[in-house]
Coordinates of C-alpha atoms in Angstrom, one line a residue:
Chain A
M1 CA 0.0 0.0 0.0
Q2 CA 1.2 3.6 -0.8
T3 CA 1.5 6.1 2.0
T4 CA -1.8 7.6 0.8
P5 CA -4.4 4.9 0.5
G6 CA -6.8 5.0 -2.4
I7 CA -10.3 3.7 -2.9
K8 CA -9.0 0.4 -4.1
D9 CA -7.4 -0.1 -0.7
V10 CA -10.8 0.6 0.9
Y11 CA -12.5 -2.0 -1.3
A12 CA -9.7 -4.4 -0.4
A13 CA -10.3 -3.7 3.3
R14 CA -14.0 -4.7 3.2
P15 CA -13.6 -8.5 3.7
H16 CA -11.2 -8.0 6.6
V17 CA -13.6 -5.5 8.3
Y18 CA -16.9 -7.5 7.6
Q19 CA -15.3 -10.7 8.8
Y20 CA -15.8 -9.4 12.4
M21 CA -18.4 -6.7 12.2
S22 CA -21.5 -5.5 10.3
A23 CA -22.2 -2.3 8.5
S24 CA -23.3 0.4 11.0
P25 CA -26.8 2.0 10.8
L26 CA -27.3 5.3 8.9
L27 CA -30.4 6.7 10.4
N28 CA -32.5 9.7 9.7
H29 CA -33.6 11.0 13.1
A30 CA -36.7 13.2 12.6
G31 CA -35.9 15.2 15.8
I32 CA -32.4 16.1 14.6
S33 CA -33.6 17.0 11.0
N34 CA -36.2 19.3 12.5
L35 CA -33.7 21.0 14.8
L36 CA -31.2 21.6 12.0
G37 CA -33.8 22.6 9.4
T38 CA -32.6 20.2 6.7
Q39 CA -32.5 16.4 6.0
V40 CA -29.9 14.9 8.3
W41 CA -28.7 11.4 8.7
I42 CA -26.4 10.1 11.4
K43 CA -23.8 7.4 10.7
H44 CA -23.8 5.4 13.9
E45 CA -20.1 4.4 14.3
N46 CA -20.9 4.4 18.0
H47 CA -22.7 1.1 17.4
N48 CA -19.6 -0.8 16.3
P49 CA -17.8 -3.2 18.5
T50 CA -15.6 -1.1 20.9
G51 CA -18.0 1.7 20.3
A52 CA -16.0 3.7 17.7
F53 CA -15.1 3.9 14.0
K54 CA -11.5 3.0 14.7
V55 CA -12.2 -0.7 15.0
R56 CA -12.5 -0.9 11.2
G57 CA -8.9 0.2 10.9
G58 CA -7.6 -2.2 13.4
L59 CA -9.3 -5.1 11.8
N60 CA -7.9 -4.3 8.4
L61 CA -4.4 -3.8 9.7
A62 CA -4.4 -7.0 11.7
A63 CA -5.4 -9.0 8.7
S64 CA -2.1 -8.2 6.9
L65 CA 0.5 -9.1 9.5
S66 CA 3.6 -11.2 8.5
E67 CA 4.2 -14.4 10.4
T68 CA 7.0 -12.8 12.5
E69 CA 4.7 -9.9 13.4
R70 CA 1.9 -12.4 14.3
T71 CA 4.3 -14.1 16.7
A72 CA 5.1 -10.9 18.6
G73 CA 1.8 -9.2 18.0
L74 CA 0.6 -5.6 17.9
F75 CA 2.1 -2.7 19.9
S76 CA 0.7 0.7 20.5
A77 CA 0.3 3.5 23.0
S78 CA -3.2 4.8 23.7
T79 CA -6.0 4.6 26.3
G80 CA -8.6 5.7 23.8
N81 CA -10.5 4.3 20.9
H82 CA -7.3 3.6 19.0
G83 CA -6.0 1.4 21.8
Q84 CA -9.3 -0.5 22.1
S85 CA -9.4 -1.0 18.3
I86 CA -5.9 -2.5 18.3
A87 CA -6.8 -4.7 21.3
Y88 CA -10.0 -5.9 19.6
A89 CA -8.4 -6.6 16.3
A90 CA -5.6 -8.6 18.0
M91 CA -8.1 -10.7 19.9
K92 CA -10.0 -11.5 16.8
H93 CA -6.9 -12.4 14.9
G94 CA -5.5 -14.5 17.8
V95 CA -2.4 -12.4 18.2
K96 CA -1.2 -10.5 21.3
A97 CA -1.7 -6.8 21.8
T98 CA 0.7 -4.8 24.0
I99 CA -0.5 -1.3 24.8
A100 CA 1.7 1.1 26.7
V101 CA 0.1 3.9 28.8
P102 CA 1.6 6.5 31.1
E103 CA 1.6 5.8 34.9
G104 CA -1.7 6.8 36.3
A105 CA -3.7 6.3 33.1
N106 CA -7.5 6.1 33.5
P107 CA -8.2 2.8 35.2
G108 CA -11.6 2.3 33.5
K109 CA -10.0 2.6 30.0
V110 CA -7.1 0.3 31.0
K111 CA -9.7 -2.2 32.2
S112 CA -11.5 -2.0 28.8
M113 CA -8.4 -3.0 27.0
Q114 CA -7.6 -5.7 29.4
N115 CA -11.1 -7.1 29.0
L116 CA -10.3 -7.4 25.3
G117 CA -7.2 -9.5 26.2
A118 CA -4.6 -6.8 25.8
E119 CA -1.5 -6.6 28.0
V120 CA -1.3 -3.0 29.3
L121 CA 2.1 -1.8 30.3
F122 CA 2.6 1.4 32.4
Y123 CA 5.6 3.4 31.4
G124 CA 6.6 7.1 31.7
S125 CA 4.8 10.2 32.7
D126 CA 3.0 11.0 29.4
F127 CA 2.0 9.4 26.1
D128 CA 5.1 10.6 24.2
S129 CA 7.4 8.6 26.5
S130 CA 5.1 5.6 26.6
R131 CA 5.0 5.6 22.8
I132 CA 8.7 5.9 22.2
W133 CA 9.3 3.1 24.7
V134 CA 6.8 0.7 23.3
Q135 CA 8.0 1.4 19.7
E136 CA 11.5 0.3 20.8
L137 CA 10.0 -2.8 22.5
A138 CA 8.1 -3.7 19.3
Q139 CA 11.3 -3.4 17.3
K140 CA 13.2 -5.6 19.8
Q141 CA 10.5 -8.3 19.7
G142 CA 9.8 -8.2 16.0
G143 CA 6.2 -7.0 16.6
R144 CA 4.1 -4.5 14.7
F145 CA 4.1 -1.0 16.1
V146 CA 0.9 0.9 15.1
T147 CA 0.5 4.7 14.8
P148 CA -3.0 6.2 14.7
T149 CA -2.9 7.3 11.0
E150 CA -1.3 4.4 9.1
P151 CA -2.6 3.8 5.6
A152 CA -4.0 0.4 6.5
L153 CA -6.0 2.0 9.3
I154 CA -7.3 4.7 6.9
A155 CA -8.3 2.1 4.3
G156 CA -10.2 0.1 6.9
V157 CA -12.0 3.2 8.2
G158 CA -13.0 4.1 4.7
T159 CA -15.5 1.2 4.7
Y160 CA -18.0 3.4 6.6
A161 CA -17.8 6.0 3.9
L162 CA -18.6 3.3 1.3
E163 CA -21.6 2.3 3.4
I164 CA -22.9 5.8 3.4
I165 CA -22.6 6.4 -0.3
Q166 CA -24.1 3.0 -1.1
S167 CA -27.2 3.5 1.1
L168 CA -27.5 7.3 0.4
P169 CA -26.0 8.0 -3.0
E170 CA -27.7 11.5 -3.0
V171 CA -25.7 12.7 0.1
E172 CA -24.4 16.2 -0.5
I173 CA -22.4 17.1 2.7
I174 CA -20.6 14.8 5.2
I175 CA -19.3 16.3 8.4
V176 CA -16.5 14.4 10.2
P177 CA -14.8 15.0 13.6
V178 CA -11.0 15.2 13.3
G179 CA -8.6 13.9 15.9
A180 CA -5.5 12.5 14.1
G181 CA -7.4 12.7 10.8
S182 CA -7.9 9.1 9.8
G183 CA -11.7 9.4 9.7
V184 CA -11.9 12.5 7.7
C185 CA -9.2 11.4 5.2
A186 CA -10.9 8.0 4.7
T187 CA -14.2 9.7 4.1
A188 CA -12.7 12.2 1.6
I189 CA -10.8 9.6 -0.3
V190 CA -13.9 7.5 -0.8
A191 CA -16.4 10.3 -1.4
K192 CA -14.2 12.3 -3.9
S193 CA -13.5 9.1 -5.8
L194 CA -17.1 8.3 -6.2
N195 CA -18.6 11.7 -6.5
P196 CA -16.4 14.8 -6.2
D197 CA -19.4 17.0 -5.6
I198 CA -19.9 15.6 -2.1
Q199 CA -18.6 18.3 0.3
I200 CA -16.4 16.9 3.1
I201 CA -16.2 19.1 6.1
G202 CA -13.9 18.5 9.1
V203 CA -14.5 19.7 12.6
Q204 CA -12.2 20.1 15.6
S205 CA -12.6 21.8 19.0
R206 CA -11.5 25.4 19.2
Q207 CA -9.8 24.2 22.4
A208 CA -7.5 21.9 20.4
P209 CA -7.1 23.4 17.0
A210 CA -3.7 22.0 15.8
M211 CA -5.0 20.0 12.9
Q212 CA -7.3 22.8 11.7
L213 CA -4.6 25.5 12.0
S214 CA -2.1 23.3 10.1
W215 CA -4.6 22.6 7.4
Q216 CA -5.5 26.3 7.1
K217 CA -1.9 27.6 7.1
R218 CA -0.6 24.6 5.1
E219 CA 2.2 24.0 7.5
M220 CA 2.7 21.8 10.5
L221 CA 1.7 23.8 13.6
E222 CA 1.3 22.6 17.1
A223 CA -1.4 24.3 19.3
E224 CA -2.7 24.3 22.8
M225 CA -4.8 21.3 23.7
Q226 CA -7.5 22.1 26.3
T227 CA -10.6 20.2 25.0
T228 CA -12.5 17.7 27.1
A229 CA -13.3 15.7 24.0
E230 CA -10.5 13.1 24.0
G231 CA -11.1 12.0 20.4
L232 CA -10.3 15.6 19.2
A233 CA -7.4 16.2 21.5
T234 CA -4.4 16.4 19.1
R235 CA -1.6 18.7 20.1
V236 CA 0.9 17.8 17.3
P237 CA -0.5 17.5 13.8
F238 CA 0.0 14.3 11.8
E239 CA 1.8 14.8 8.5
N240 CA 0.3 12.1 6.3
T241 CA -3.3 13.0 7.1
Q242 CA -2.5 16.7 6.7
T243 CA -1.3 15.9 3.1
I244 CA -4.5 14.1 2.2
M245 CA -6.6 16.8 3.9
R246 CA -5.0 19.6 1.9
D247 CA -5.9 17.7 -1.3
L248 CA -9.4 16.7 -0.5
L249 CA -11.1 18.6 2.2
D250 CA -13.6 21.3 1.3
D251 CA -13.7 23.0 4.7
F252 CA -12.5 22.5 8.2
I253 CA -14.2 24.4 11.0
L254 CA -13.7 24.9 14.8
V255 CA -16.5 24.7 17.4
D256 CA -16.3 25.5 21.1
D257 CA -16.3 22.7 23.7
A258 CA -19.5 24.4 25.1
L259 CA -21.3 23.8 21.8
I260 CA -20.1 20.2 21.7
D261 CA -21.5 19.7 25.2
E262 CA -24.9 21.2 24.0
A263 CA -24.8 18.9 21.0
T264 CA -24.0 15.9 23.2
L265 CA -27.2 16.5 25.2
L266 CA -29.4 17.2 22.1
L267 CA -28.2 14.0 20.5
M268 CA -28.9 12.0 23.7
Q269 CA -32.3 13.5 23.9
N270 CA -33.3 13.1 20.3
T271 CA -31.5 9.9 19.2
H272 CA -31.1 8.2 22.6
N273 CA -27.5 7.4 22.0
L274 CA -24.7 7.8 24.5
V275 CA -22.2 9.9 22.6
E276 CA -18.7 11.0 23.4
G277 CA -17.5 14.6 22.8
A278 CA -15.8 13.8 19.5
G279 CA -18.9 11.9 18.3
A280 CA -21.0 15.0 19.0
A281 CA -18.6 17.4 17.2
S282 CA -20.3 16.8 13.8
M283 CA -23.6 17.8 15.3
A284 CA -22.0 20.9 16.9
A285 CA -20.6 21.8 13.5
A286 CA -24.0 21.4 11.8
M287 CA -25.5 23.7 14.5
S288 CA -22.9 26.3 13.8
M289 CA -23.5 26.3 10.0
M290 CA -27.2 25.8 9.6
P291 CA -27.5 28.3 6.7
K292 CA -24.8 26.5 4.8
I293 CA -26.4 23.0 5.1
K294 CA -30.0 24.2 4.6
G295 CA -31.5 22.3 1.7
H296 CA -28.6 19.9 1.4
K297 CA -28.8 16.2 2.4
T298 CA -26.2 16.1 5.2
V299 CA -24.6 13.1 7.0
L300 CA -23.1 13.6 10.5
I301 CA -20.5 11.0 11.6
M302 CA -21.2 10.0 15.2
S303 CA -17.7 8.7 15.5
G304 CA -17.9 7.1 18.9
G305 CA -20.0 6.6 22.0
N306 CA -17.4 6.1 24.7
Q307 CA -18.5 8.7 27.1
S308 CA -17.7 8.2 30.8
L309 CA -20.4 8.3 33.4
E310 CA -18.5 11.0 35.4
R311 CA -18.4 13.3 32.4
L312 CA -22.0 12.6 31.7
K313 CA -23.0 13.4 35.2
A314 CA -21.2 16.7 34.9
L315 CA -22.9 17.5 31.6
L316 CA -26.4 16.8 33.0
Chain B
M1 CA -52.6 -15.2 10.2
Q2 CA -53.8 -17.3 13.2
T3 CA -54.2 -15.7 16.6
T4 CA -50.9 -17.3 17.5
P5 CA -48.3 -16.6 14.9
G6 CA -45.9 -19.3 13.9
I7 CA -42.3 -19.3 12.6
K8 CA -43.7 -19.2 9.0
D9 CA -45.3 -15.8 9.8
V10 CA -41.9 -14.6 11.1
Y11 CA -40.2 -15.7 7.9
A12 CA -42.9 -13.9 5.9
A13 CA -42.4 -10.7 7.9
R14 CA -38.7 -10.5 7.0
P15 CA -39.0 -8.6 3.7
H16 CA -41.5 -6.1 5.3
V17 CA -39.1 -5.4 8.1
Y18 CA -35.8 -5.3 6.1
Q19 CA -37.4 -3.0 3.6
Y20 CA -36.9 -0.2 6.1
M21 CA -34.3 -1.3 8.6
S22 CA -31.3 -3.6 8.9
A23 CA -30.5 -6.4 11.3
S24 CA -29.4 -5.1 14.7
P25 CA -26.0 -5.9 16.1
L26 CA -25.4 -8.8 18.5
L27 CA -22.3 -7.9 20.4
N28 CA -20.2 -9.8 22.9
H29 CA -19.1 -7.0 25.3
A30 CA -16.1 -8.3 27.2
G31 CA -16.8 -6.1 30.2
I32 CA -20.3 -7.6 30.6
S33 CA -19.2 -11.1 30.1
N34 CA -16.6 -10.6 32.8
L35 CA -19.1 -9.1 35.2
L36 CA -21.6 -12.0 34.7
G37 CA -19.0 -14.7 34.7
T38 CA -20.2 -16.3 31.5
Q39 CA -20.2 -15.6 27.7
V40 CA -22.9 -12.9 27.2
W41 CA -24.0 -11.3 24.0
I42 CA -26.3 -8.3 23.8
K43 CA -28.9 -7.9 21.1
H44 CA -29.0 -4.2 20.4
E45 CA -32.6 -3.5 19.6
N46 CA -31.9 0.0 21.0
H47 CA -30.0 0.6 17.7
N48 CA -33.1 0.2 15.6
P49 CA -35.0 3.2 14.1
T50 CA -37.2 4.7 16.9
G51 CA -34.7 3.1 19.4
A52 CA -36.7 -0.1 20.2
F53 CA -37.6 -3.6 19.1
K54 CA -41.2 -2.6 18.5
V55 CA -40.5 -1.0 15.2
R56 CA -40.2 -4.4 13.6
G57 CA -43.8 -5.2 14.5
G58 CA -45.2 -1.9 13.1
L59 CA -43.4 -2.4 9.8
N60 CA -44.8 -5.8 9.4
L61 CA -48.4 -4.8 10.3
A62 CA -48.4 -1.7 8.0
A63 CA -47.3 -3.8 5.0
S64 CA -50.6 -5.8 5.1
L65 CA -53.2 -3.0 5.2
S66 CA -56.3 -3.2 3.0
E67 CA -56.9 -0.2 0.6
T68 CA -59.7 1.1 2.9
E69 CA -57.4 0.9 5.9
R70 CA -54.6 2.6 4.0
T71 CA -57.0 5.6 3.3
A72 CA -57.9 6.1 7.0
G73 CA -54.6 4.9 8.3
L74 CA -53.4 3.4 11.6
F75 CA -54.9 4.3 15.0
S76 CA -53.5 3.5 18.4
A77 CA -53.1 4.9 22.0
S78 CA -49.5 5.0 23.4
T79 CA -46.8 7.5 24.2
G80 CA -44.2 4.8 24.4
N81 CA -42.3 2.6 22.0
H82 CA -45.5 1.1 20.6
G83 CA -46.8 4.5 19.6
Q84 CA -43.5 5.5 17.9
S85 CA -43.4 2.2 16.1
I86 CA -46.8 2.8 14.6
A87 CA -46.0 6.4 13.7
Y88 CA -42.7 5.2 12.0
A89 CA -44.3 2.4 10.1
A90 CA -47.2 4.7 8.9
M91 CA -44.7 7.3 7.7
K92 CA -42.7 4.7 5.8
H93 CA -45.8 3.3 4.2
G94 CA -47.3 6.7 3.3
V95 CA -50.4 6.3 5.5
K96 CA -51.6 8.5 8.3
A97 CA -51.0 7.6 12.0
T98 CA -53.5 8.9 14.6
I99 CA -52.3 8.4 18.1
A100 CA -54.5 9.1 21.1
V101 CA -52.9 10.1 24.4
P102 CA -54.4 11.3 27.7
E103 CA -54.5 15.1 28.5
G104 CA -51.1 16.0 30.0
A105 CA -49.1 13.3 28.3
N106 CA -45.3 13.7 28.3
P107 CA -44.6 16.5 25.8
G108 CA -41.2 15.1 24.8
K109 CA -42.8 11.8 23.8
V110 CA -45.7 13.5 22.0
K111 CA -43.1 15.5 20.1
S112 CA -41.3 12.4 19.0
M113 CA -44.4 11.0 17.5
Q114 CA -45.2 14.3 15.8
N115 CA -41.7 14.4 14.4
L116 CA -42.5 11.1 12.7
G117 CA -45.6 12.6 11.1
A118 CA -48.2 11.2 13.4
E119 CA -51.3 13.2 14.4
V120 CA -51.5 13.1 18.2
L121 CA -54.9 13.7 19.7
F122 CA -55.4 14.4 23.4
Y123 CA -58.4 12.7 25.0
G124 CA -59.4 11.6 28.5
S125 CA -57.6 11.4 31.8
D126 CA -55.8 8.0 31.3
F127 CA -54.8 5.6 28.6
D128 CA -57.9 3.4 29.0
S129 CA -60.2 6.2 28.0
S130 CA -57.9 7.4 25.2
R131 CA -57.8 3.8 23.8
I132 CA -61.5 3.2 23.9
W133 CA -62.1 6.6 22.3
V134 CA -59.5 6.1 19.5
Q135 CA -60.7 2.6 18.8
E136 CA -64.2 4.0 18.1
L137 CA -62.7 6.7 16.0
A138 CA -60.8 4.1 13.9
Q139 CA -64.0 2.1 13.4
K140 CA -66.0 5.2 12.3
Q141 CA -63.3 6.2 9.8
G142 CA -62.5 2.6 8.5
G143 CA -58.9 2.8 9.8
R144 CA -56.9 0.1 11.5
F145 CA -56.8 0.1 15.3
V146 CA -53.7 -1.5 16.6
T147 CA -53.3 -3.2 20.0
P148 CA -49.7 -3.9 21.4
T149 CA -49.9 -7.7 21.1
E150 CA -51.4 -8.4 17.7
P151 CA -50.1 -11.4 15.8
A152 CA -48.7 -9.3 13.0
L153 CA -46.7 -7.3 15.5
I154 CA -45.4 -10.5 17.2
A155 CA -44.4 -11.9 13.8
G156 CA -42.5 -8.8 12.9
V157 CA -40.7 -8.7 16.2
G158 CA -39.7 -12.3 15.7
T159 CA -37.2 -11.3 13.1
Y160 CA -34.8 -10.3 15.8
A161 CA -34.9 -13.8 17.2
L162 CA -34.1 -15.2 13.8
E163 CA -31.1 -12.9 13.6
I164 CA -29.8 -14.1 16.9
I165 CA -30.0 -17.8 16.0
Q166 CA -28.6 -17.2 12.6
S167 CA -25.5 -15.4 13.9
L168 CA -25.2 -17.4 17.2
P169 CA -26.7 -20.9 16.6
E170 CA -25.0 -22.2 19.8
V171 CA -27.0 -19.8 22.0
E172 CA -28.3 -21.6 25.1
I173 CA -30.3 -19.0 27.1
I174 CA -32.2 -15.8 25.9
I175 CA -33.4 -13.4 28.5
V176 CA -36.2 -11.1 27.4
P177 CA -37.9 -8.1 29.2
V178 CA -41.7 -8.4 29.3
G179 CA -44.2 -5.6 29.0
A180 CA -47.2 -6.7 27.0
G181 CA -45.3 -9.8 26.0
S182 CA -44.9 -9.5 22.2
G183 CA -41.1 -9.6 22.5
V184 CA -40.9 -12.7 24.7
C185 CA -43.5 -14.5 22.7
A186 CA -41.8 -13.8 19.4
T187 CA -38.5 -15.0 20.8
A188 CA -40.0 -18.2 22.2
I189 CA -41.9 -19.0 19.0
V190 CA -38.7 -18.7 16.9
A191 CA -36.3 -20.3 19.3
K192 CA -38.5 -23.3 20.2
S193 CA -39.2 -23.9 16.5
L194 CA -35.5 -24.0 15.6
N195 CA -34.0 -25.5 18.7
P196 CA -36.3 -26.5 21.7
D197 CA -33.2 -26.7 23.9
I198 CA -32.8 -22.9 23.9
Q199 CA -34.1 -21.6 27.3
I200 CA -36.3 -18.6 27.1
I201 CA -36.6 -16.6 30.3
G202 CA -38.9 -13.6 30.7
V203 CA -38.3 -10.8 33.2
Q204 CA -40.6 -8.2 34.7
S205 CA -40.2 -5.7 37.5
R206 CA -41.3 -6.8 40.9
Q207 CA -43.0 -3.4 41.0
A208 CA -45.3 -4.3 38.1
P209 CA -45.7 -8.1 38.2
A210 CA -49.1 -8.7 36.5
M211 CA -47.7 -10.6 33.6
Q212 CA -45.5 -12.8 35.7
L213 CA -48.2 -13.5 38.3
S214 CA -50.7 -14.4 35.6
W215 CA -48.1 -16.7 34.0
Q216 CA -47.3 -18.4 37.2
K217 CA -50.9 -18.9 38.4
R218 CA -52.2 -19.6 34.9
E219 CA -55.0 -17.2 35.3
M220 CA -55.5 -13.5 34.3
L221 CA -54.4 -11.4 37.3
E222 CA -54.1 -7.7 37.6
A223 CA -51.4 -6.3 39.9
E224 CA -50.0 -3.1 41.2
M225 CA -48.0 -1.1 38.8
Q226 CA -45.3 1.1 40.4
T227 CA -42.2 0.5 38.2
T228 CA -40.3 3.4 36.7
A229 CA -39.5 1.3 33.7
E230 CA -42.3 2.3 31.3
G231 CA -41.7 -0.7 28.9
L232 CA -42.4 -3.1 31.8
A233 CA -45.4 -1.2 33.2
T234 CA -48.3 -3.6 32.5
R235 CA -51.2 -3.5 35.0
V236 CA -53.7 -5.7 33.2
P237 CA -52.2 -8.9 31.5
F238 CA -52.7 -9.6 27.8
E239 CA -54.5 -12.8 27.1
N240 CA -53.0 -13.8 23.7
T241 CA -49.5 -13.4 24.9
Q242 CA -50.2 -15.2 28.2
T243 CA -51.5 -18.2 26.1
I244 CA -48.2 -18.3 24.1
M245 CA -46.1 -17.8 27.2
R246 CA -47.7 -20.7 29.1
D247 CA -46.8 -23.0 26.2
L248 CA -43.3 -21.9 25.5
L249 CA -41.6 -20.0 28.3
D250 CA -39.1 -21.8 30.5
D251 CA -39.0 -19.4 33.3
F252 CA -40.2 -15.9 34.2
I253 CA -38.5 -14.0 37.0
L254 CA -39.0 -10.7 38.8
V255 CA -36.3 -8.2 39.6
D256 CA -36.5 -5.0 41.7
D257 CA -36.5 -1.6 40.1
A258 CA -33.3 -0.9 42.2
L259 CA -31.5 -3.7 40.4
I260 CA -32.7 -2.5 37.0
D261 CA -31.3 0.9 37.9
E262 CA -27.9 -0.7 38.8
A263 CA -28.0 -2.7 35.6
T264 CA -28.7 0.5 33.6
L265 CA -25.6 2.1 34.9
L266 CA -23.4 -1.0 34.4
L267 CA -24.6 -1.3 30.8
M268 CA -23.9 2.4 30.1
Q269 CA -20.5 2.1 31.7
N270 CA -19.5 -1.2 30.0
T271 CA -21.3 -1.0 26.6
H272 CA -21.6 2.8 26.2
N273 CA -25.3 2.5 25.2
L274 CA -28.0 4.7 26.5
V275 CA -30.6 2.2 27.8
E276 CA -34.1 2.5 29.1
G277 CA -35.3 0.6 32.2
A278 CA -37.0 -2.2 30.2
G279 CA -33.9 -2.5 28.1
A280 CA -31.8 -3.1 31.2
A281 CA -34.1 -5.6 32.8
S282 CA -32.5 -8.5 31.0
M283 CA -29.1 -7.5 32.5
A284 CA -30.7 -7.2 35.9
A285 CA -32.2 -10.7 35.5
A286 CA -28.8 -12.1 34.5
M287 CA -27.2 -10.4 37.6
S288 CA -29.9 -12.1 39.8
M289 CA -29.3 -15.6 38.4
M290 CA -25.6 -15.8 37.8
P291 CA -25.2 -19.4 39.0
K292 CA -27.9 -20.5 36.6
I293 CA -26.4 -18.9 33.5
K294 CA -22.7 -19.8 34.4
G295 CA -21.2 -21.9 31.6
H296 CA -24.1 -21.2 29.2
K297 CA -24.0 -18.9 26.2
T298 CA -26.5 -16.2 27.1
V299 CA -28.1 -13.5 25.0
L300 CA -29.7 -10.4 26.7
I301 CA -32.3 -8.5 24.8
M302 CA -31.6 -4.8 25.1
S303 CA -35.1 -4.0 24.0
G304 CA -34.9 -0.2 23.9
G305 CA -32.8 2.9 24.6
N306 CA -35.4 5.5 25.0
Q307 CA -34.3 6.8 28.4
S308 CA -35.1 10.4 29.3
L309 CA -32.4 12.8 30.4
E310 CA -34.4 13.7 33.5
R311 CA -34.5 10.1 34.6
L312 CA -30.8 9.6 33.7
K313 CA -29.8 12.6 35.8
A314 CA -31.7 11.1 38.7
L315 CA -29.9 7.7 38.2
L316 CA -26.5 9.2 38.1

């Protein structure tokens, strides 16, 4: 596979993804359409195993391991949806997952990965040190170290975009939350290959704008990271996804965390889904650009549902 | 169709159901399996359009209307998942839904049905008077009055049971929340036809035990109704579902509302789904009978996710 995956790679990922999961629902929630004043569908990636879109990427990547890599298994550093995706894919493929996290990482998230059979190793005081350490460990043991924006992950994730266009070929706008950028790149690669008129709009929190700023200025810029939406919390931009985004993205907007919180509650009330901050960011974006989407068939990616009860309590 | 539908009726319902929705996920959540000490799968009927299993019944029923009935449309009395199912099915089939509710009915639920295009009429001080009134209205106008346990509804609902047995033929126990009984009857009809060894266990709240008492004593018994789980809140038992249950149900247990609340939170924490009380009752039942399910492949029906934010706030 090239550094930048193409739609052929997404087609090739389909059997690997659908061996272990089904297509996710694309639902037109009347309450949300009424609120936004246009026809809106929600792509429920929160209904996937592990509760997030990332699982598709893990499943595709794990299907292409060499025999040496299978013996030592997958290595990564994450307590979030990426880590769970790697743990889940490893379990399904009968290989070991080793996930490094900093000392004091969220015990609930550590437990989720352990429940999926992953070995969780505590090392260092932040993710940078955990990641560097586990990458070396993978190298020593001949395992496969996985970063969050690898081409095989993007190709796997692209299967949700194919599902959207197959069931709603008349879609005009797709709004995608951006963390590391694998979701928005996968969506843009698929949509622009099949129908370049489909507008792809990324959204990030104004409290963590590194990816948006880098896209806008066309250079790699770090930025402050204060958002409570873990899936959008990128401090250092990713180069390969930035390259794809510069080619294919129609717009990239910022929304305040406060609007994401409001969107989270509106989604729970109107769709009865538990949604995490990143998963609600597409709704927040739609709320902030109602005149632009009016009259256009719009899909919001609900990228994940892994909200904690503590955060939910605070929100309510 | 006979009064008691058979598996042939369920097979016949499939095209009507899948014209407007997809199979729901059956997921093995590692956290839940670990908590319960056995392999557990959750059937996510909360992921359906309208957020509940009932939509399947409405879609099947609406597909078989006569021309006269199509002109006047569907009539029912409900603010709950049954009402939304009828409204959704009517909308998809291009017929009118008229739903009667008592004065002062929950405005959020009324709005949900209006969002689905239903005409909501306020009449009387309780559901009994609304129902009698709307049944007469349906008769006058030549429309189709729909009760919650009609054979066509049960046959439609049975499609979820077929999905379970197709994707997990080795299932040994299925636990189903009971309100009016259409879900548990549909599950038992399908399971017992395909593999009589599958144990079907119903669950109701101890704070609304009319269906359980009637099943146990083999006579129609009303009971107090104090549960906060709307989907389990049956005061007067339904005769046709009782007849089926007496033939096919292996066990029928009661759980306290307090255990349902605990199960609701555990499900949110471990599966990241918003779940309503009835939808969590199968988990509560499993928690109360862990020795019995140990070593057996068990499916819990998460029948619906339509929890209100007010109730959720109180729970947290």
